[in-house]
Short mmCIF file of C-alpha atoms (C1' of nucleotides) in Angstrom, two decimals:
data_model
loop_
_atom_site.label_atom_id
_atom_site.label_comp_id
_atom_site.label_asym_id
_atom_site.label_seq_id
_atom_site.Cartn_x
_atom_site.Cartn_y
_atom_site.Cartn_z
CA MET A 1 99.24 50.81 -64.32
CA SER A 2 102.91 50.08 -63.85
CA ILE A 3 104.97 48.64 -66.64
CA LYS A 4 105.52 45.42 -64.75
CA GLU A 5 101.84 44.91 -64.06
CA SER A 6 101.02 45.59 -67.68
CA LEU A 7 103.60 43.08 -68.85
CA ALA A 8 102.13 40.43 -66.59
CA ALA A 9 98.86 40.70 -68.50
CA VAL A 10 100.50 39.73 -71.79
CA PRO A 11 100.10 36.00 -72.53
CA LEU A 12 103.35 35.95 -74.48
CA PHE A 13 105.26 36.71 -71.29
CA LYS A 14 103.56 34.10 -69.16
CA GLY A 15 106.15 32.04 -67.33
CA LEU A 16 108.85 34.66 -66.90
CA SER A 17 110.56 34.88 -63.52
CA GLU A 18 110.34 37.96 -61.31
CA GLN A 19 113.81 38.93 -62.31
CA GLN A 20 113.04 38.55 -65.99
CA TYR A 21 109.99 40.77 -65.68
CA ASP A 22 112.27 43.36 -64.13
CA GLU A 23 114.79 43.03 -66.93
CA LEU A 24 112.05 43.36 -69.50
CA ALA A 25 110.48 46.32 -67.72
CA MET A 26 113.83 48.07 -67.88
CA VAL A 27 114.08 47.93 -71.64
CA VAL A 28 110.54 48.42 -72.86
CA VAL A 29 109.54 51.83 -74.17
CA ASP A 30 106.10 52.96 -73.10
CA GLN A 31 104.32 54.72 -75.99
CA GLU A 32 100.95 56.25 -76.72
CA PHE A 33 99.38 56.60 -80.15
CA ALA A 34 96.22 58.54 -80.85
CA ARG A 35 93.56 57.09 -83.13
CA GLY A 36 94.70 57.33 -86.71
CA ARG A 37 98.40 57.75 -85.95
CA THR A 38 100.93 55.64 -87.81
CA ILE A 39 103.09 53.41 -85.62
CA PHE A 40 105.40 52.35 -88.40
CA SER A 41 105.37 52.15 -92.17
CA GLU A 42 106.33 49.38 -94.53
CA GLY A 43 110.05 49.41 -95.13
CA ASP A 44 110.91 51.15 -91.86
CA ASP A 45 113.86 49.73 -90.02
CA GLY A 46 112.51 46.93 -87.83
CA VAL A 47 114.50 47.33 -84.65
CA GLY A 48 112.02 45.69 -82.33
CA PHE A 49 108.42 44.65 -81.82
CA TYR A 50 105.40 45.82 -79.88
CA VAL A 51 102.80 44.61 -77.44
CA ILE A 52 99.46 46.33 -77.10
CA ILE A 53 98.56 47.30 -73.55
CA SER A 54 95.31 48.96 -74.48
CA GLY A 55 93.62 50.07 -77.66
CA GLN A 56 93.55 48.57 -81.14
CA VAL A 57 96.04 48.44 -83.99
CA LYS A 58 95.72 47.45 -87.63
CA ILE A 59 98.51 45.92 -89.70
CA TYR A 60 97.97 46.53 -93.40
CA LYS A 61 99.37 46.72 -96.89
CA LEU A 62 98.69 49.43 -99.44
CA SER A 63 98.55 49.21 -103.21
CA PRO A 64 100.03 52.03 -105.29
CA GLU A 65 96.48 53.13 -106.08
CA GLY A 66 95.74 53.43 -102.39
CA LYS A 67 93.65 50.31 -101.88
CA GLU A 68 94.23 48.79 -98.48
CA GLN A 69 94.42 45.16 -97.37
CA ILE A 70 94.32 44.64 -93.64
CA LEU A 71 96.40 41.67 -92.52
CA HIS A 72 95.37 41.72 -88.91
CA VAL A 73 93.63 43.78 -86.26
CA PHE A 74 95.18 43.40 -82.83
CA GLY A 75 93.80 44.26 -79.42
CA ALA A 76 95.02 44.48 -75.83
CA GLY A 77 97.55 41.85 -74.79
CA GLU A 78 98.63 40.94 -78.28
CA PRO A 79 102.12 41.38 -79.70
CA PHE A 80 102.72 42.54 -83.25
CA ALA A 81 105.65 42.83 -85.63
CA GLU A 82 107.48 40.04 -83.80
CA ALA A 83 108.53 38.60 -87.13
CA ALA A 84 110.74 41.64 -87.64
CA VAL A 85 112.80 40.51 -84.67
CA PHE A 86 113.79 37.23 -86.26
CA ALA A 87 113.65 37.76 -90.00
CA GLY A 88 114.71 40.58 -92.19
CA SER A 89 115.45 44.02 -90.93
CA SER A 90 112.49 46.07 -92.04
CA TYR A 91 108.78 45.96 -91.32
CA PRO A 92 106.92 44.27 -94.14
CA ALA A 93 103.66 46.22 -93.62
CA HIS A 94 102.17 49.34 -92.09
CA ALA A 95 100.81 49.67 -88.55
CA MET A 96 98.28 52.26 -87.43
CA ALA A 97 96.34 52.82 -84.22
CA LEU A 98 92.60 52.34 -84.78
CA LYS A 99 91.82 53.63 -81.30
CA ASN A 100 93.87 55.61 -78.86
CA SER A 101 96.40 52.99 -77.83
CA ARG A 102 99.13 52.34 -75.34
CA VAL A 103 101.87 50.05 -76.60
CA PHE A 104 105.21 48.84 -75.34
CA PHE A 105 108.07 48.81 -77.77
CA ILE A 106 110.58 46.04 -77.13
CA PRO A 107 114.00 46.45 -78.74
CA ARG A 108 115.19 43.51 -80.75
CA SER A 109 118.59 42.97 -79.14
CA ALA A 110 117.29 43.03 -75.58
CA PHE A 111 114.57 40.60 -76.47
CA ARG A 112 116.94 38.24 -78.21
CA GLU A 113 119.06 38.18 -75.07
CA LEU A 114 116.05 37.44 -72.95
CA ILE A 115 114.70 34.68 -75.12
CA LYS A 116 118.05 32.93 -75.31
CA ASP A 117 117.89 32.12 -71.62
CA ASN A 118 114.24 31.35 -71.46
CA PRO A 119 112.94 28.31 -73.32
CA SER A 120 109.38 28.85 -72.21
CA LEU A 121 109.40 32.34 -73.69
CA ALA A 122 110.78 30.85 -76.88
CA MET A 123 108.00 28.29 -76.90
CA ASN A 124 105.39 30.98 -76.40
CA MET A 125 106.87 32.94 -79.24
CA MET A 126 106.91 29.95 -81.57
CA ALA A 127 103.32 29.17 -80.66
CA SER A 128 102.35 32.74 -81.42
CA LEU A 129 104.14 32.76 -84.76
CA SER A 130 102.61 29.43 -85.66
CA MET A 131 99.14 30.67 -84.89
CA ARG A 132 99.69 33.66 -87.13
CA LEU A 133 100.86 31.40 -89.91
CA LYS A 134 97.72 29.38 -89.57
CA ARG A 135 95.55 32.47 -89.75
CA PHE A 136 97.38 33.73 -92.80
CA ALA A 137 97.01 30.37 -94.51
CA HIS A 138 93.31 30.61 -93.82
CA MET A 139 93.21 34.10 -95.24
CA ILE A 140 94.96 33.01 -98.43
CA GLU A 141 92.51 30.17 -98.77
CA ASP A 142 89.58 32.53 -98.34
CA LEU A 143 90.89 35.13 -100.78
CA SER A 144 91.65 32.58 -103.44
CA LEU A 145 88.94 29.99 -103.09
CA LYS A 146 85.93 31.81 -101.69
CA GLU A 147 83.81 34.63 -102.98
CA VAL A 148 83.04 37.60 -100.80
CA PRO A 149 79.78 36.21 -99.34
CA GLY A 150 81.69 33.11 -98.27
CA ARG A 151 84.44 35.13 -96.67
CA LEU A 152 81.94 37.28 -94.81
CA ALA A 153 80.00 34.26 -93.58
CA ALA A 154 83.22 32.64 -92.39
CA HIS A 155 84.22 35.80 -90.58
CA LEU A 156 80.87 36.16 -88.85
CA LEU A 157 81.03 32.58 -87.65
CA TYR A 158 84.59 33.14 -86.49
CA LEU A 159 83.44 36.12 -84.44
CA GLY A 160 80.60 34.02 -83.11
CA ASN A 161 83.06 31.51 -81.72
CA GLU A 162 85.46 34.11 -80.38
CA GLN A 163 82.72 35.90 -78.51
CA GLY A 164 81.33 32.98 -76.55
CA GLY A 165 78.85 31.16 -78.70
CA ALA A 166 75.94 31.46 -76.27
CA SER A 167 74.11 34.38 -77.85
CA ASP A 168 73.54 34.79 -81.56
CA GLU A 169 74.68 38.38 -81.40
CA VAL A 170 78.18 39.24 -82.52
CA GLU A 171 79.92 42.57 -82.37
CA LEU A 172 82.05 43.63 -85.34
CA GLN A 173 84.89 45.27 -83.47
CA ILE A 174 85.67 47.47 -86.44
CA GLY A 175 83.85 49.69 -88.92
CA LYS A 176 82.43 48.34 -92.16
CA ALA A 177 85.12 49.97 -94.26
CA HIS A 178 87.77 48.21 -92.19
CA LEU A 179 85.89 44.96 -92.31
CA ALA A 180 85.79 45.23 -96.08
CA SER A 181 89.53 45.77 -96.18
CA LEU A 182 90.09 42.79 -93.89
CA LEU A 183 87.99 40.59 -96.18
CA GLY A 184 89.81 41.75 -99.27
CA THR A 185 86.96 43.74 -100.75
CA ILE A 186 85.57 47.29 -100.72
CA PRO A 187 82.82 48.92 -98.61
CA GLU A 188 80.33 49.06 -101.49
CA THR A 189 80.52 45.34 -102.10
CA LEU A 190 80.38 44.49 -98.41
CA SER A 191 77.32 46.68 -97.97
CA ARG A 192 75.48 45.00 -100.82
CA ILE A 193 76.24 41.56 -99.51
CA LEU A 194 75.18 42.37 -95.96
CA THR A 195 71.89 43.58 -97.40
CA ARG A 196 71.40 40.40 -99.39
CA MET A 197 72.24 38.22 -96.39
CA GLN A 198 69.73 40.14 -94.35
CA LYS A 199 66.97 39.93 -96.96
CA GLN A 200 67.49 36.20 -97.16
CA GLY A 201 67.28 35.74 -93.43
CA PHE A 202 70.83 34.67 -92.63
CA ILE A 203 71.55 37.63 -90.39
CA ASP A 204 70.06 40.73 -88.88
CA SER A 205 72.51 43.57 -89.10
CA ALA A 206 72.30 46.87 -87.23
CA GLY A 207 75.39 49.04 -86.97
CA LYS A 208 78.24 47.03 -85.53
CA SER A 209 75.95 44.40 -84.08
CA VAL A 210 74.96 41.38 -86.14
CA GLN A 211 72.50 38.64 -85.23
CA LEU A 212 73.39 35.25 -86.62
CA LEU A 213 69.93 33.97 -87.47
CA ASP A 214 70.97 30.92 -89.46
CA ARG A 215 74.33 29.52 -88.42
CA GLN A 216 73.78 26.43 -90.50
CA GLY A 217 73.11 28.52 -93.58
CA LEU A 218 76.11 30.72 -92.93
CA GLU A 219 78.25 27.61 -92.62
CA GLU A 220 77.07 26.49 -96.03
CA LEU A 221 77.81 29.88 -97.50
CA ALA A 222 81.29 29.77 -95.99
CA THR A 223 82.10 26.37 -97.45
CA GLY A 224 80.59 27.22 -100.81
CA GLU A 225 77.90 24.58 -100.62
CA ARG A 226 75.26 27.24 -100.93
CA ARG A 227 75.24 30.53 -102.81
CA LEU A 228 73.61 33.82 -102.03
CA GLY A 229 70.62 34.16 -104.38
CA MET B 1 123.53 9.04 -97.51
CA SER B 2 123.32 8.48 -93.78
CA ILE B 3 120.68 10.13 -91.69
CA LYS B 4 123.24 12.19 -89.84
CA GLU B 5 124.85 13.47 -93.01
CA SER B 6 121.48 14.36 -94.44
CA LEU B 7 120.54 16.26 -91.30
CA ALA B 8 123.73 18.27 -91.49
CA ALA B 9 122.62 19.63 -94.85
CA VAL B 10 119.46 21.16 -93.36
CA PRO B 11 119.94 24.86 -92.52
CA LEU B 12 117.40 24.64 -89.71
CA PHE B 13 119.74 22.30 -87.83
CA LYS B 14 122.85 24.37 -88.25
CA GLY B 15 124.57 24.85 -84.93
CA LEU B 16 123.61 21.59 -83.28
CA SER B 17 126.31 19.72 -81.36
CA GLU B 18 127.53 16.29 -82.38
CA GLN B 19 125.53 14.76 -79.60
CA GLN B 20 122.40 16.58 -80.60
CA TYR B 21 122.74 15.38 -84.16
CA ASP B 22 122.90 11.87 -82.77
CA GLU B 23 119.83 12.42 -80.65
CA LEU B 24 117.97 13.78 -83.61
CA ALA B 25 119.12 11.00 -85.89
CA MET B 26 117.70 8.52 -83.40
CA VAL B 27 114.19 9.86 -83.54
CA VAL B 28 113.69 10.86 -87.17
CA VAL B 29 111.71 8.58 -89.42
CA ASP B 30 113.16 8.19 -92.89
CA GLN B 31 110.36 8.13 -95.50
CA GLU B 32 110.00 7.99 -99.25
CA PHE B 33 107.06 9.34 -101.24
CA ALA B 34 106.59 8.76 -104.93
CA ARG B 35 105.48 11.62 -107.18
CA GLY B 36 101.81 12.33 -106.61
CA ARG B 37 101.56 10.61 -103.24
CA THR B 38 99.86 12.39 -100.38
CA ILE B 39 102.05 13.00 -97.33
CA PHE B 40 99.26 14.25 -95.14
CA SER B 41 95.81 15.75 -95.54
CA GLU B 42 94.20 18.77 -93.96
CA GLY B 43 92.81 17.88 -90.58
CA ASP B 44 95.16 14.95 -90.02
CA ASP B 45 96.60 14.71 -86.57
CA GLY B 46 99.76 16.81 -86.59
CA VAL B 47 102.15 14.78 -84.49
CA GLY B 48 105.35 16.17 -85.95
CA PHE B 49 106.93 17.95 -88.87
CA TYR B 50 109.08 17.10 -91.87
CA VAL B 51 112.29 18.10 -93.57
CA ILE B 52 112.85 17.41 -97.24
CA ILE B 53 116.09 15.58 -97.99
CA SER B 54 115.47 15.36 -101.70
CA GLY B 55 112.56 15.98 -104.03
CA GLN B 56 109.77 18.54 -103.98
CA VAL B 57 106.60 18.91 -101.96
CA LYS B 58 103.57 21.16 -102.33
CA ILE B 59 101.46 22.43 -99.46
CA TYR B 60 97.97 23.32 -100.62
CA LYS B 61 94.35 23.97 -99.79
CA LEU B 62 91.35 22.64 -101.66
CA SER B 63 87.94 24.20 -102.17
CA PRO B 64 84.84 22.00 -102.03
CA GLU B 65 84.60 22.31 -105.83
CA GLY B 66 88.12 20.96 -106.16
CA LYS B 67 89.97 24.16 -106.95
CA GLU B 68 93.44 24.18 -105.48
CA GLN B 69 95.47 26.97 -103.92
CA ILE B 70 99.12 26.17 -103.39
CA LEU B 71 100.55 27.82 -100.29
CA HIS B 72 104.13 26.79 -100.84
CA VAL B 73 106.38 24.55 -102.85
CA PHE B 74 109.34 23.25 -100.86
CA GLY B 75 112.57 21.70 -102.05
CA ALA B 76 115.57 19.91 -100.57
CA GLY B 77 116.74 21.16 -97.18
CA GLU B 78 113.50 22.86 -96.27
CA PRO B 79 111.26 21.95 -93.35
CA PHE B 80 107.48 21.98 -93.60
CA ALA B 81 104.53 21.72 -91.27
CA GLU B 82 106.63 23.02 -88.38
CA ALA B 83 103.72 25.16 -87.28
CA ALA B 84 101.86 21.99 -86.35
CA VAL B 85 104.47 21.35 -83.69
CA PHE B 86 103.73 24.55 -81.81
CA ALA B 87 100.14 25.42 -82.57
CA GLY B 88 97.01 23.36 -82.83
CA SER B 89 97.03 19.66 -83.19
CA SER B 90 96.10 19.06 -86.78
CA TYR B 91 97.63 19.99 -90.12
CA PRO B 92 95.91 23.01 -91.60
CA ALA B 93 96.56 22.04 -95.23
CA HIS B 94 97.42 19.17 -97.54
CA ALA B 95 100.92 18.02 -98.48
CA MET B 96 101.79 16.06 -101.62
CA ALA B 97 105.05 15.01 -103.23
CA LEU B 98 105.52 16.70 -106.62
CA LYS B 99 108.56 14.57 -107.37
CA ASN B 100 109.80 11.37 -105.86
CA SER B 101 110.93 12.60 -102.49
CA ARG B 102 112.82 11.53 -99.42
CA VAL B 103 111.68 13.21 -96.24
CA PHE B 104 112.46 12.90 -92.55
CA PHE B 105 109.58 12.93 -90.16
CA ILE B 106 110.41 14.47 -86.78
CA PRO B 107 108.02 13.66 -83.95
CA ARG B 108 106.72 16.64 -82.05
CA SER B 109 107.61 15.59 -78.52
CA ALA B 110 111.20 14.67 -79.33
CA PHE B 111 111.70 17.94 -81.11
CA ARG B 112 110.22 19.97 -78.30
CA GLU B 113 112.67 18.32 -75.94
CA LEU B 114 115.55 19.11 -78.23
CA ILE B 115 114.62 22.72 -78.79
CA LYS B 116 114.18 23.38 -75.10
CA ASP B 117 117.89 22.87 -74.51
CA ASN B 118 119.10 24.57 -77.62
CA PRO B 119 118.54 28.30 -77.99
CA SER B 120 120.21 28.44 -81.36
CA LEU B 121 117.83 25.83 -82.73
CA ALA B 122 114.97 27.87 -81.32
CA MET B 123 116.32 30.96 -83.01
CA ASN B 124 116.62 29.13 -86.30
CA MET B 125 113.06 27.95 -85.94
CA MET B 126 111.74 31.41 -85.15
CA ALA B 127 113.63 32.83 -88.09
CA SER B 128 112.11 30.18 -90.33
CA LEU B 129 108.58 30.81 -89.06
CA SER B 130 109.07 34.55 -89.43
CA MET B 131 110.21 34.17 -93.00
CA ARG B 132 107.12 32.12 -93.79
CA LEU B 133 104.93 34.78 -92.25
CA LYS B 134 106.55 37.37 -94.42
CA ARG B 135 105.98 35.30 -97.54
CA PHE B 136 102.36 34.70 -96.63
CA ALA B 137 101.83 38.39 -96.02
CA HIS B 138 103.23 39.02 -99.44
CA MET B 139 100.92 36.43 -100.93
CA ILE B 140 97.88 38.00 -99.30
CA GLU B 141 98.94 41.36 -100.64
CA ASP B 142 99.32 39.95 -104.13
CA LEU B 143 96.01 38.11 -104.10
CA SER B 144 94.09 41.08 -102.82
CA LEU B 145 95.80 44.08 -104.39
CA LYS B 146 97.26 42.81 -107.66
CA GLU B 147 95.74 41.39 -110.78
CA VAL B 148 97.06 38.20 -112.28
CA PRO B 149 99.58 39.88 -114.63
CA GLY B 150 101.03 41.72 -111.65
CA ARG B 151 101.29 38.55 -109.61
CA LEU B 152 102.97 36.72 -112.44
CA ALA B 153 105.44 39.55 -113.03
CA ALA B 154 106.26 39.65 -109.34
CA HIS B 155 106.81 35.90 -109.30
CA LEU B 156 109.08 35.96 -112.33
CA LEU B 157 111.19 38.69 -110.77
CA TYR B 158 111.29 36.74 -107.53
CA LEU B 159 112.60 33.71 -109.39
CA GLY B 160 115.09 35.93 -111.13
CA ASN B 161 116.54 36.98 -107.80
CA GLU B 162 116.49 33.50 -106.32
CA GLN B 163 118.33 32.03 -109.24
CA GLY B 164 121.32 34.36 -109.28
CA GLY B 165 120.41 37.48 -111.19
CA ALA B 166 123.24 37.21 -113.72
CA SER B 167 121.38 35.67 -116.63
CA ASP B 168 117.95 36.77 -117.73
CA GLU B 169 116.81 33.18 -117.93
CA VAL B 170 114.71 31.79 -115.12
CA GLU B 171 113.49 28.27 -114.67
CA LEU B 172 109.93 27.71 -113.45
CA GLN B 173 110.54 24.78 -111.16
CA ILE B 174 106.95 23.64 -111.56
CA GLY B 175 104.42 23.05 -114.32
CA LYS B 176 102.12 25.77 -115.57
CA ALA B 177 99.10 24.29 -113.87
CA HIS B 178 100.92 24.36 -110.55
CA LEU B 179 102.18 27.86 -111.16
CA ALA B 180 98.62 28.95 -111.83
CA SER B 181 97.52 27.42 -108.54
CA LEU B 182 100.38 29.12 -106.71
CA LEU B 183 99.36 32.49 -108.15
CA GLY B 184 95.73 32.00 -107.26
CA THR B 185 94.44 31.55 -110.80
CA ILE B 186 93.78 28.79 -113.33
CA PRO B 187 95.90 27.41 -116.19
CA GLU B 188 93.77 29.02 -118.91
CA THR B 189 94.22 32.49 -117.51
CA LEU B 190 97.93 31.99 -116.88
CA SER B 191 98.42 30.78 -120.43
CA ARG B 192 96.68 33.82 -121.89
CA ILE B 193 98.72 36.21 -119.81
CA LEU B 194 102.01 34.55 -120.65
CA THR B 195 101.09 34.93 -124.31
CA ARG B 196 100.27 38.58 -123.87
CA MET B 197 103.49 39.26 -121.98
CA GLN B 198 105.42 37.56 -124.75
CA LYS B 199 103.68 39.47 -127.55
CA GLN B 200 104.44 42.71 -125.77
CA GLY B 201 108.09 41.88 -125.35
CA PHE B 202 108.31 41.51 -121.60
CA ILE B 203 109.39 37.90 -121.68
CA ASP B 204 110.25 35.03 -123.96
CA SER B 205 108.65 31.86 -122.71
CA ALA B 206 109.50 28.35 -123.84
CA GLY B 207 108.41 25.43 -121.71
CA LYS B 208 109.66 25.87 -118.18
CA SER B 209 112.30 28.38 -119.22
CA VAL B 210 111.47 32.07 -119.32
CA GLN B 211 113.68 34.92 -120.51
CA LEU B 212 113.15 38.16 -118.68
CA LEU B 213 113.53 40.61 -121.55
CA ASP B 214 112.31 43.72 -119.75
CA ARG B 215 112.89 43.63 -116.02
CA GLN B 216 111.98 47.27 -115.69
CA GLY B 217 108.69 46.69 -117.43
CA LEU B 218 107.96 43.62 -115.32
CA GLU B 219 108.65 45.65 -112.23
CA GLU B 220 106.10 48.19 -113.35
CA LEU B 221 103.56 45.45 -114.02
CA ALA B 222 104.21 44.02 -110.56
CA THR B 223 103.62 47.31 -108.81
CA GLY B 224 100.61 48.15 -110.92
CA GLU B 225 102.18 51.25 -112.47
CA ARG B 226 101.72 49.75 -115.87
CA ARG B 227 99.05 47.48 -117.29
CA LEU B 228 99.21 44.76 -119.86
CA GLY B 229 97.64 46.15 -123.07
"C1'" DC C 1 72.53 71.92 -85.05
"C1'" DG C 2 75.92 71.69 -88.58
"C1'" DA C 3 80.05 69.36 -90.36
"C1'" DA C 4 82.40 65.50 -91.22
"C1'" DT C 5 82.64 60.80 -91.59
"C1'" DC C 6 80.70 56.52 -92.64
"C1'" DC C 7 77.57 53.75 -95.03
"C1'" DT C 8 74.33 52.60 -98.77
"C1'" DT C 9 72.44 52.36 -103.44
"C1'" DG C 10 72.66 52.68 -108.52
"C1'" DA C 11 74.66 52.24 -113.28
"C1'" DG C 12 78.32 50.71 -116.12
"C1'" DT C 13 82.67 48.23 -116.96
"C1'" DT C 14 86.34 44.86 -116.44
"C1'" DC C 15 88.81 41.03 -115.19
"C1'" DC C 16 88.79 36.47 -114.81
"C1'" DC C 17 86.35 32.19 -114.41
"C1'" DT C 18 83.58 28.41 -116.77
"C1'" DC C 19 82.83 25.49 -120.47
"C1'" DA C 20 84.47 23.40 -124.61
"C1'" DA C 21 87.69 21.78 -127.84
"C1'" DG C 22 92.01 21.51 -130.16
"C1'" DA C 23 97.31 21.38 -130.19
"C1'" DG C 24 101.46 20.00 -128.25
"C1'" DA C 25 104.61 17.25 -125.26
"C1'" DA C 26 105.79 13.23 -122.81
"C1'" DG C 27 105.81 8.60 -121.54
"C1'" DT C 28 104.57 3.54 -122.91
"C1'" DG C 29 104.65 -0.45 -125.53
"C1'" DG C 30 104.89 -2.86 -129.70
"C1'" DC D 1 111.72 4.17 -133.88
"C1'" DC D 2 107.13 5.07 -134.42
"C1'" DA D 3 102.07 4.76 -133.18
"C1'" DC D 4 99.38 5.18 -129.09
"C1'" DT D 5 97.67 6.91 -124.96
"C1'" DT D 6 97.86 10.37 -121.61
"C1'" DC D 7 98.87 14.52 -119.70
"C1'" DT D 8 99.67 19.35 -120.22
"C1'" DC D 9 99.04 23.48 -122.34
"C1'" DT D 10 96.66 26.75 -125.45
"C1'" DT D 11 92.84 29.19 -127.67
"C1'" DG D 12 87.99 30.65 -128.18
"C1'" DA D 13 83.29 32.16 -126.76
"C1'" DG D 14 80.29 33.49 -123.15
"C1'" DG D 15 78.92 34.90 -118.53
"C1'" DG D 16 79.23 36.45 -113.73
"C1'" DA D 17 81.26 38.50 -109.57
"C1'" DA D 18 83.15 42.44 -108.02
"C1'" DC D 19 85.30 46.87 -108.97
"C1'" DT D 20 84.94 51.97 -110.42
"C1'" DC D 21 82.51 56.09 -110.51
"C1'" DA D 22 78.86 58.90 -108.73
"C1'" DA D 23 75.56 60.56 -105.57
"C1'" DG D 24 72.34 60.29 -101.88
"C1'" DG D 25 71.30 58.87 -96.87
"C1'" DA D 26 72.61 57.91 -92.19
"C1'" DT D 27 75.58 58.49 -87.96
"C1'" DT D 28 78.67 60.54 -85.21
"C1'" DC D 29 81.01 64.29 -83.14
"C1'" DG D 30 82.08 68.80 -81.88
#
DNA sequence: CGAATCCTTGAGTTCCCTCAAGAGAAGTGG
DNA sequence: CCACTTCTCTTGAGGGAACTCAAGGATTCG
């Protein structure tokens, strides 16, 4: 796929003119990262941001003891590290490819030029940043005010909505260890809680596929109205 | 103070032309909130955002059981709830005045008009949103990867930097109960940890004033290299 | 089929929350 | 200015959720 075609598939760039797509295509750097490769590390000089063309990328923090907290998992079409373009000069977290991924790197200065002359791009960017803020606020709320079963229930319901609520089957796009890290816990604890949820009939879990058997019950777990026995 | 003068003191609006200040001054709604009054609640229709002219405002989430998690405490010159202008339609958290406060409400549509024709305002806004994202990312990291002593140490050092690092004395701008809520804990736990830090010579705490006696040691507590005995 | 990775299960410990009550500070009114 | 209420903070005892450490089972991949 050409660079221009790939750019057209990125929601953030919706509304650019032909000429602007060309300008953008001139400055982006087409990059490939194999599964497990680091894209950047916390503290690296943040000279631009990325959009994912294909694959999957995790943004995460590490504690000195090596525990990991995933901030976000991004897929095709999504930008990441945009904040580095507008604030501060270094990346505030690590980024690693979870699958073999193709990404475009967009240098800060070129993008700042482009956005100056394009209000709709600016609006898209502000909408994107705002959405991230909202998700982070939600994450803080979950970490501080909910226990792990509540966080897991909330996440399962979130996936249920994302993936077209028709069926009761949701697909965890990531492994259990990663899911644990995203929920602010560890694999052992996640495993135990999945088992308990299954025994109590809330879900039916098999590999990366989970059946939501009792959405109502999960909702109550998520809000803290009910507790896992 | 006139509306225009007050607006000029807001960093977000730096770079506006005379005429744009006038436009803005025409649409803002000047409001006063007494200490303890709610400015908006989670889920309320988010038809605009606010800037604080004077006073102090907390943005917070509540659990069903009534536990509170403060997301941010804002002071004079700072905007809040900007995200509501660009994403979603309802406020994702609660806002309450911690002191008697004067705020300007800025309706969404008027602001979107203004920002469309003013790239520098858009840049300011994106910088502001990016900074918030960074702070939230930090908060998630702290909640998930640090224990309460580490979070407290990190916060004290943060205040130390904010308040001109010359003296070792920092001023907690908020009460202990609020600080606990900001750190994702409860007043009892915070109190115990302050006592322990004091006994071990890291700090000297008296009311809202705290002496940082051992910045190096606090740093080590914050990173998790050292533990509170 | 074997190796490596990922996931699960068990036992023990720790941090922090809950519940309860007392001490201190701050604001009000006589 | 002092008693009073009220709010805020501190201290204690007990319990629970989740983490650490350790090892066994399941999946995946070459």
